[in-house]
Short mmCIF file of C-alpha atoms in Angstrom, two decimals:
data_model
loop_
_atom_site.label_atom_id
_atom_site.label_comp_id
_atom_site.label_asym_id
_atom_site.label_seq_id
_atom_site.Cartn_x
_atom_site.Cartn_y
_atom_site.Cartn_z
CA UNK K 290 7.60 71.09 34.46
CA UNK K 291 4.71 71.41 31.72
CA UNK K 292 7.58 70.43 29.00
CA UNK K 293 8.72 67.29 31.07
CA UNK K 294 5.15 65.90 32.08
CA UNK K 295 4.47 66.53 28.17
CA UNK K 296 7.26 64.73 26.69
CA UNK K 297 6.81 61.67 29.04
CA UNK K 298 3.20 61.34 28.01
CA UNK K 299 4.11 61.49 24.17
CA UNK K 300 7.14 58.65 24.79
CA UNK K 301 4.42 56.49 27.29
CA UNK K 302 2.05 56.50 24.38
CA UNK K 303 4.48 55.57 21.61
CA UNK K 304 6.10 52.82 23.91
CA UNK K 305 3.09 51.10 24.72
CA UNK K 306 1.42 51.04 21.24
CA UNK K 307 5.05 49.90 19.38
CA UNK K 308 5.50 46.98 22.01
CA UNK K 309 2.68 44.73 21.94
CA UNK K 310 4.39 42.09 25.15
CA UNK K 311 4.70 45.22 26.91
CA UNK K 312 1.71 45.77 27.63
CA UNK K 313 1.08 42.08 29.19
CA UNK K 314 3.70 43.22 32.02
CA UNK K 315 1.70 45.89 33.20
CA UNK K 316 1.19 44.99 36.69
CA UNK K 317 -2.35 43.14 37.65
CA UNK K 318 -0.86 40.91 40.86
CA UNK K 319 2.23 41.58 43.45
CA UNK K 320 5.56 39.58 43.71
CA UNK K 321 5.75 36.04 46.26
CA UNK K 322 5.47 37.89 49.66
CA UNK K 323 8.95 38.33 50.89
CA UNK K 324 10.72 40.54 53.45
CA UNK K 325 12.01 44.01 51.19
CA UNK K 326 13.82 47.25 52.06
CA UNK K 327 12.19 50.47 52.22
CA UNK K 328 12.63 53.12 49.55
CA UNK K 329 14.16 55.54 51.50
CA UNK K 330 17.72 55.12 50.48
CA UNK K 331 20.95 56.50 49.39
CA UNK K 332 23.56 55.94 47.02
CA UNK K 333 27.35 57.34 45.66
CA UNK K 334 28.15 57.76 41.76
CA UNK K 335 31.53 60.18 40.52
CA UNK K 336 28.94 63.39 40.12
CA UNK K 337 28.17 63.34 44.28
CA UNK K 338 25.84 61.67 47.09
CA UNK K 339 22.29 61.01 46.15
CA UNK K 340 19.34 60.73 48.80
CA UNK K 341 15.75 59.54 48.27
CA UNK K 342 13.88 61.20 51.31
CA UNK K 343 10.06 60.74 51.84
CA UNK K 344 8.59 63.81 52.68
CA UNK K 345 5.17 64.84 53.46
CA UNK K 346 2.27 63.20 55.33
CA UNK K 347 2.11 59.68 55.66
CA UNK K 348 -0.81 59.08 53.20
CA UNK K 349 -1.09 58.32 50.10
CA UNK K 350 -2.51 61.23 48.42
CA UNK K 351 0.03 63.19 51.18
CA UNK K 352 3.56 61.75 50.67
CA UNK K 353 5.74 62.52 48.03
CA UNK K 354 9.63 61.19 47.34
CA UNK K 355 11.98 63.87 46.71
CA UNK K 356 15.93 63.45 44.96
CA UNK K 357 18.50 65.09 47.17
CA UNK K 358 22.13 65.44 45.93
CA UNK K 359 25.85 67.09 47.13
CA UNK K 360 27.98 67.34 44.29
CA UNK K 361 31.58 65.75 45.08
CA UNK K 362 33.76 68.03 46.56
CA UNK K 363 34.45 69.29 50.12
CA UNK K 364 32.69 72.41 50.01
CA UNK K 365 29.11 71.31 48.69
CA UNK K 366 26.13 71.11 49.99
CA UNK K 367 22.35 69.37 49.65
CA UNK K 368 19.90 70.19 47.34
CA UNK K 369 16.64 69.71 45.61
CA UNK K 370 17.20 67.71 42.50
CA UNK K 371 13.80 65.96 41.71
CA UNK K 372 13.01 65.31 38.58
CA UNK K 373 9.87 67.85 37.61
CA UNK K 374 7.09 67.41 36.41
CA UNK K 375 5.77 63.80 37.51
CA UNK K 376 4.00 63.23 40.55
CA UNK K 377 5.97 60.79 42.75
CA UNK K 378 3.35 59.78 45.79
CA UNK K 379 4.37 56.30 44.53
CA UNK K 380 7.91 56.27 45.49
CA UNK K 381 11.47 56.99 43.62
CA UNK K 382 14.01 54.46 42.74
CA UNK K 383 17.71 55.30 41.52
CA UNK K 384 20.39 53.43 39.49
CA UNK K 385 24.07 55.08 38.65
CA UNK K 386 26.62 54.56 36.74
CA UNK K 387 30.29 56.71 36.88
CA UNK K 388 28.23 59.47 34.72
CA UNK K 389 24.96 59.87 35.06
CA UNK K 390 21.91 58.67 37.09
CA UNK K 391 18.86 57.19 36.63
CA UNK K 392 15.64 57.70 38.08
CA UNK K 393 12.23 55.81 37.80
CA UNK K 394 8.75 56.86 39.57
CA UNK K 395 6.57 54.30 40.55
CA UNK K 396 3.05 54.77 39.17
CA UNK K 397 0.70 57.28 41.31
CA UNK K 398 -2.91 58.55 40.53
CA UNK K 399 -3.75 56.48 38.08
CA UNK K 400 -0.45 56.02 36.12
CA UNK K 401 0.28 52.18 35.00
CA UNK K 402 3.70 52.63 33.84
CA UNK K 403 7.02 54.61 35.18
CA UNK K 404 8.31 57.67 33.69
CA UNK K 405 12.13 57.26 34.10
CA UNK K 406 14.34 60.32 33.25
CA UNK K 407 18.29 60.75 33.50
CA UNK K 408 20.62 63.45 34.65
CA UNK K 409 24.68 63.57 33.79
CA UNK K 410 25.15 66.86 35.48
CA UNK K 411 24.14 66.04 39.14
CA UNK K 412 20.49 66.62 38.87
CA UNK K 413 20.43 70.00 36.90
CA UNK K 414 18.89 68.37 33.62
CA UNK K 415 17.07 65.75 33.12
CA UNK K 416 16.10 63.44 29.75
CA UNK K 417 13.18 61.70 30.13
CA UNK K 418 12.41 58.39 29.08
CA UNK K 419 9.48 55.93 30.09
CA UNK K 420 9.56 52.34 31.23
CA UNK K 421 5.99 50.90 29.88
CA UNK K 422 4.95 48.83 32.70
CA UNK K 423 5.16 49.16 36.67
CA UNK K 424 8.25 49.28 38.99
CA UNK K 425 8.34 46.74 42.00
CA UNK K 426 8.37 48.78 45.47
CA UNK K 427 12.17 47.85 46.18
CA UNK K 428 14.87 50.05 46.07
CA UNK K 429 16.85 48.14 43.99
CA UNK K 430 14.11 47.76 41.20
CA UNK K 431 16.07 49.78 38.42
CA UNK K 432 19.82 49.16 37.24
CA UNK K 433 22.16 50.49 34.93
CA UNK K 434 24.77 49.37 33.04
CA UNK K 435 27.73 52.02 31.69
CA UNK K 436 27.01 50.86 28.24
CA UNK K 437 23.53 52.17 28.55
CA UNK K 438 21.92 48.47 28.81
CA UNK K 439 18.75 48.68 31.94
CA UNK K 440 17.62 46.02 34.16
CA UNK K 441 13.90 46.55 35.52
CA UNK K 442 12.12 44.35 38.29
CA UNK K 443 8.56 44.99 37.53
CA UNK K 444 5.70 44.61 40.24
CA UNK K 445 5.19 40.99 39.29
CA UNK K 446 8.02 39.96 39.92
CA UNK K 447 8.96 40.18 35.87
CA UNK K 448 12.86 41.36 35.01
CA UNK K 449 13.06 43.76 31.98
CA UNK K 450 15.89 44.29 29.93
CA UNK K 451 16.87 47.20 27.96
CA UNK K 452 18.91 48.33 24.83
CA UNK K 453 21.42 51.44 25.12
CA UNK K 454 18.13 52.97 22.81
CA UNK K 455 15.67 52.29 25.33
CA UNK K 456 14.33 49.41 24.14
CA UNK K 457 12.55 46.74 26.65
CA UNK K 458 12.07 43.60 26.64
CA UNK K 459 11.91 39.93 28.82
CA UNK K 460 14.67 38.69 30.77
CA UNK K 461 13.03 36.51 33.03
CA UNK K 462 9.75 35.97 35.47
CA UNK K 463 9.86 34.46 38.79
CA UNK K 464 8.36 31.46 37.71
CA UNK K 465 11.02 30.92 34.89
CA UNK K 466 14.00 31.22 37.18
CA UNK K 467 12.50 29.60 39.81
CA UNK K 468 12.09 26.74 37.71
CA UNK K 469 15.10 26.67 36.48
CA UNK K 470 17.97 24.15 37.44
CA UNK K 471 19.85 27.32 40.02
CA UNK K 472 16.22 28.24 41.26
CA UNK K 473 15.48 24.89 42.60
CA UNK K 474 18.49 24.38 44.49
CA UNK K 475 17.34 27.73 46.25
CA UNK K 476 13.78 26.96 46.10
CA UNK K 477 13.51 30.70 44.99
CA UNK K 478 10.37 32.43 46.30
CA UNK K 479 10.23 35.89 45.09
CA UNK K 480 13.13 38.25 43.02
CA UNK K 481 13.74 41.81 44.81
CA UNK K 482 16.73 43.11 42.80
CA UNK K 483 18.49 43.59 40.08
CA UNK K 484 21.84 44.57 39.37
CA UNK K 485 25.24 44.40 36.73
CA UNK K 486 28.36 42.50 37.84
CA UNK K 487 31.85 42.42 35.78
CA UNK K 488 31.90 42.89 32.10
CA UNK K 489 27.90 43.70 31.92
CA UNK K 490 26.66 40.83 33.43
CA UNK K 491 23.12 40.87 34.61
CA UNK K 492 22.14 39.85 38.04
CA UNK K 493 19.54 39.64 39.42
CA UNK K 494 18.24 38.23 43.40
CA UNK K 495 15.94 37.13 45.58
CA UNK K 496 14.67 35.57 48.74
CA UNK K 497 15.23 31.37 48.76
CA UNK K 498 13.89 28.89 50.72
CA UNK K 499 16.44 26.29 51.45
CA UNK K 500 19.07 27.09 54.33
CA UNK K 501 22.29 28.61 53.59
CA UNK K 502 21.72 29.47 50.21
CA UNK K 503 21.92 33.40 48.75
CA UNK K 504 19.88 33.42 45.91
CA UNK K 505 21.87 35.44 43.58
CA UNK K 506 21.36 34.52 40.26
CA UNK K 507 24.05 35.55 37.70
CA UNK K 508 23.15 34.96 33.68
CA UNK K 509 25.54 32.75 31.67
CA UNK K 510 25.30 31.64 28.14
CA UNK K 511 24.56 28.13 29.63
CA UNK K 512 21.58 29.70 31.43
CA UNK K 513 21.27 31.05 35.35
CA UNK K 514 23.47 30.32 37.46
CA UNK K 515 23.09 30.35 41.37
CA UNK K 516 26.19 32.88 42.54
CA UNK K 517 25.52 34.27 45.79
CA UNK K 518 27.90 33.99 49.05
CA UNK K 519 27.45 31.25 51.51
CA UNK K 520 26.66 32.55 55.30
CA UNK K 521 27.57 29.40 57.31
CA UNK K 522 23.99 29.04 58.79
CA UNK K 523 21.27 27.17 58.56
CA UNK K 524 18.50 29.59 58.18
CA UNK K 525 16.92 31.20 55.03
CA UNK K 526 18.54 33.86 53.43
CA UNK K 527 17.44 36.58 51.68
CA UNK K 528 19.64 38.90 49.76
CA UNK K 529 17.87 42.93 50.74
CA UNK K 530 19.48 45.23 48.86
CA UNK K 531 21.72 44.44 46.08
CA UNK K 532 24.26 47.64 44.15
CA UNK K 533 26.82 46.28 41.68
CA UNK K 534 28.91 44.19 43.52
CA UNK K 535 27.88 44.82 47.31
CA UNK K 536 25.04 42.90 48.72
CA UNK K 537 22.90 43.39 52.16
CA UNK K 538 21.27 40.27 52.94
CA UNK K 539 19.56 38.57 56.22
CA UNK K 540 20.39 35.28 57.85
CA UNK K 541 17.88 34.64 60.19
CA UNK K 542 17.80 37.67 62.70
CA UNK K 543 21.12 38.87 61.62
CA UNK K 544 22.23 40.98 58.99
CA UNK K 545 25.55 40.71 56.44
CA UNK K 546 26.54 42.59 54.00
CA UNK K 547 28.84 40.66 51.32
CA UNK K 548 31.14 42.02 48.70
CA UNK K 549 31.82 40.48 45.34
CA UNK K 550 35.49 40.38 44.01
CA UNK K 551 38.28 38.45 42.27
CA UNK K 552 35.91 35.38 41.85
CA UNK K 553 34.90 34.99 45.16
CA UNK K 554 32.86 36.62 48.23
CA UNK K 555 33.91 38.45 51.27
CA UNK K 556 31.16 38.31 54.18
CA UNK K 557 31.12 40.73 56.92
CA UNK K 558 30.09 39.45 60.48
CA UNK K 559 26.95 39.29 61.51
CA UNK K 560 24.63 42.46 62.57
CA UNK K 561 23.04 40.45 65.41
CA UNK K 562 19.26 41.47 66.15
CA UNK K 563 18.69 43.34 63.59
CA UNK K 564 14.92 44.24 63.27
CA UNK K 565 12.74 45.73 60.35
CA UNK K 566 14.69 48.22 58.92
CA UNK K 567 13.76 51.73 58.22
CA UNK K 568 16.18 52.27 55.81
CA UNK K 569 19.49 51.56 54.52
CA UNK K 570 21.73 52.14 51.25
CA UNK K 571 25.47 52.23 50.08
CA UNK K 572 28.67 54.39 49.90
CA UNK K 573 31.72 55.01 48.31
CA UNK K 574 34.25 51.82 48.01
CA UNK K 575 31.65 49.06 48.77
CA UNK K 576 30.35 50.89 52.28
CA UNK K 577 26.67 50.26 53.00
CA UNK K 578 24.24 51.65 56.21
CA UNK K 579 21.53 50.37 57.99
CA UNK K 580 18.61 52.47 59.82
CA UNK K 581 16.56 49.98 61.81
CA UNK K 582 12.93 50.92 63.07
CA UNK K 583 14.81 51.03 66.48
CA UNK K 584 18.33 51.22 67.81
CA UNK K 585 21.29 53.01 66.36
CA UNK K 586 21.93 53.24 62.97
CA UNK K 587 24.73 50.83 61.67
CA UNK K 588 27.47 51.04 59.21
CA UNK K 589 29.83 49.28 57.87
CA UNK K 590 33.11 50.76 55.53
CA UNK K 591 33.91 47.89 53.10
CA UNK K 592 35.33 44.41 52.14
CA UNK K 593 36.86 42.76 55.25
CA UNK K 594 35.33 45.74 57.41
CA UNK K 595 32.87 45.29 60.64
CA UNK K 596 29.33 46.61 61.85
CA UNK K 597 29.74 49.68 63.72
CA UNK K 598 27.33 51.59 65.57
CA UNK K 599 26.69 55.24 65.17
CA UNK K 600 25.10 57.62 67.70
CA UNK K 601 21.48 57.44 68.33
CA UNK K 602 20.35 59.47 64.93
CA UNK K 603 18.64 62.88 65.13
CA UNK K 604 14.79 62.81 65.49
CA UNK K 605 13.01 62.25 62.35
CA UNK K 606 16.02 61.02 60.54
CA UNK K 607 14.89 59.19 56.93
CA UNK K 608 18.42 58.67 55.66
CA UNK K 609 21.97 58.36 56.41
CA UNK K 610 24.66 59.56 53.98
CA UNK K 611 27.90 57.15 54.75
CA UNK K 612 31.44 58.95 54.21
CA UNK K 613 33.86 61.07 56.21
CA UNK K 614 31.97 62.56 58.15
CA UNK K 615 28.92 60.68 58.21
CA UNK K 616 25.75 62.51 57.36
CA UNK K 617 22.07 61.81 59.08
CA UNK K 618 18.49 63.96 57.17
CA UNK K 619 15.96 64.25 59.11
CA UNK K 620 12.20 65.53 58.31
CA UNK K 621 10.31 67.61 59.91
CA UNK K 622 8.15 71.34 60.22
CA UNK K 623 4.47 71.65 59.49
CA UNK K 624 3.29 69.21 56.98
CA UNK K 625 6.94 67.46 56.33
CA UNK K 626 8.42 69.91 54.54
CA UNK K 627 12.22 71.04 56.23
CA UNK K 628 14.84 68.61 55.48
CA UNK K 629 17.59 68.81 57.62
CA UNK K 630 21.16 67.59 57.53
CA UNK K 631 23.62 66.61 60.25
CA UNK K 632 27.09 65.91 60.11
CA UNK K 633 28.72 63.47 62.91
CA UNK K 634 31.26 65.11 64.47
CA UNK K 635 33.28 63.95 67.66
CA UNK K 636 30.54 61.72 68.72
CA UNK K 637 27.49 63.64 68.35
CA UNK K 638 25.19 64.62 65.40
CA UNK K 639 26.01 68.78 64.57
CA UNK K 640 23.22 70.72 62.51
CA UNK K 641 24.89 71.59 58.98
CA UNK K 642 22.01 72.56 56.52
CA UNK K 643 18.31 73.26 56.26
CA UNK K 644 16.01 72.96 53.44
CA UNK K 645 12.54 73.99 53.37
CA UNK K 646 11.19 72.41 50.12
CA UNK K 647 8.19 73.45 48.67
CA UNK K 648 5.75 70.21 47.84
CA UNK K 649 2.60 71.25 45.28
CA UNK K 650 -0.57 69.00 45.69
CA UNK K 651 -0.04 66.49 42.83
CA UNK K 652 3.08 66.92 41.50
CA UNK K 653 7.07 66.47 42.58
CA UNK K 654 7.88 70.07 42.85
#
């Protein structure tokens, strides 16, 4: 833990004083105010299913984020994979590719940047790296590329880009795109993702003003261009969550999600009612989940596929884990510290695995 928390201090220090424009991005004012999905999420890469599970009180001093993964194959099982070393009160947010995955802290007690640090062995080593400025408080904040090229949404609304080295620099700001020629026929307000498409390219997405119009933004040599799916509505839409080529996004009172492939995009139907969610996050072969504050949690398998409601989830239940079967943690015992994991099976939600997980004051494990 000591070596970790060491080595990230040593490689904040040297980023900020050899990148003079970083510094100007560390965060002093929030993003446009726009609807965004909670933290609490989870995700699928070729090493296993990934969950980010707040645990704890709900303070700020009290909570801390904790990295659960199952390896791929039939016979594993969840465990503790958090990153050492670096306390995470302020939230974790995860990008994978194929191989490896990528994890960034947002700044707690006192810290004005993010440590980052990756793992290629499902969360049993981890290389740490530091992003020298502030993470946004979206879920979709970090992205990776398989060449090693990183997208960041800072706090202030300010898009990062990164060499395979680790290098950061500009993309964009909201004020740039939203002055550009694609952000005014969204009327962008605020960005809240970031993401790769085909080939590398970068992607980021937001909330827009005008009806009917997704504001994903997709970067072309001629400048940003306005790519998102059209919803047949006239309300405001606002793209949630956003994971390679799968995109949540809400229409009004109703939810979509839309997938992205051979040039065009595939919408789903609508989720009608959908509330605030609690959480939601993405699957294997374009699936994606929804936990709203209340009701049944939602899924939905893929392109061309339909909303379909699960069971009530268990009490205390943070995250859903889509797949075959589907998988619901829950938190709970003295001081939010037992993670438990339930497997759907013939209609009802069976107890599968417990994990007590020991938190220390200050730190992520």
């Amino acid at each position: 833990m000591r070596v970790l928390a060491t080595a990230l201090t040593a490689l904040a220090v040297g980023g900020l004083a050899g990148c003079g424009s970083q510094a100007a991005t560390v965060i002093t004012s929030q993003a446009p105010a726009a609807e965004t999905a909670p933290l609490a999420t989870s995700l699928a890469t070729a090493q296993g299913l990934w969950a980010i599970v707040p645990m704890g009180d709900a303070t700020d001093t009290g909570r801390f984020w904790q990295l659960f993964v199952r390896p791929a194959g039939p016979a594993a099982t969840w465990s503790l994979a958090t990153p050492p070393g670096v306390a995470d009160n302020g939230g974790l947010v995860a990008a994978g590719t194929p191989s490896s995955l990528l994890i960034g802290f947002r700044p707690s007690q006192g810290l004005a940047f993010s440590p980052l640090a990756t793992s290629t062995d499902a969360g049993k080593n981890w290389a740490p790296s530091v992003l020298p400025a502030a993470l946004a408080d979206v879920p979709d904040a970090l992205s990776i590329a398989p060449s090693g090229t990183g997208l960041a949404l800072l706090a202030d609304g300010t898009v990062e880009t990164s060499s395979p080295a680790g290098t950061w620099s500009r993309l964009t700001t909201v004020p740039a795109l939203a002055a550009s020629a694609a952000g005014r026929r969204c009327g962008l307000t605020g960005v809240i993702a970031t993401s790769f498409g085909q080939n590398g390219v970068k992607i980021v997405a937001g909330s827009c003003s005008r009806t009917d119009v997704a504001g994903v933004f997709t970067q072309t040599a001629g400048g940003w261009q306005l790519t998102g799916p059209n919803l047949g509505i006239t309300r405001s839409v606002q793209v949630l969550r956003l994971a390679g080529s799968t995109a949540l996004l809400r229409g009004g009172t109703s939810l979509y999600a839309a997938w992205y492939a051979g040039g065009r995009w595939t919408v789903s139907p609508p989720l009608a009612g959908a509330g605030e969610l609690a959480a939601s996050g993405f699957g294997g072969g374009g699936s994606a989940w929804v936990l709203p504050g209340s009701g049944r949690p939602e899924v939905v398998s893929g392109p061309g596929g339909t909303w379909q409601a699960l069971p009530a989830a268990p009490a205390g239940t943070v995250v859903l884990a889509p797949g075959t079967p589907a998988q619901a943690l829950s938190v709970s015992g003295t001081g939010g510290t037992v993670l438990t994991v339930w497997r759907l099976s013939a209609g009802s939600w069976v107890k599968a695995q417990v994990i007590n997980v020991p938190i220390g004051a200050g730190s992520s494990g």
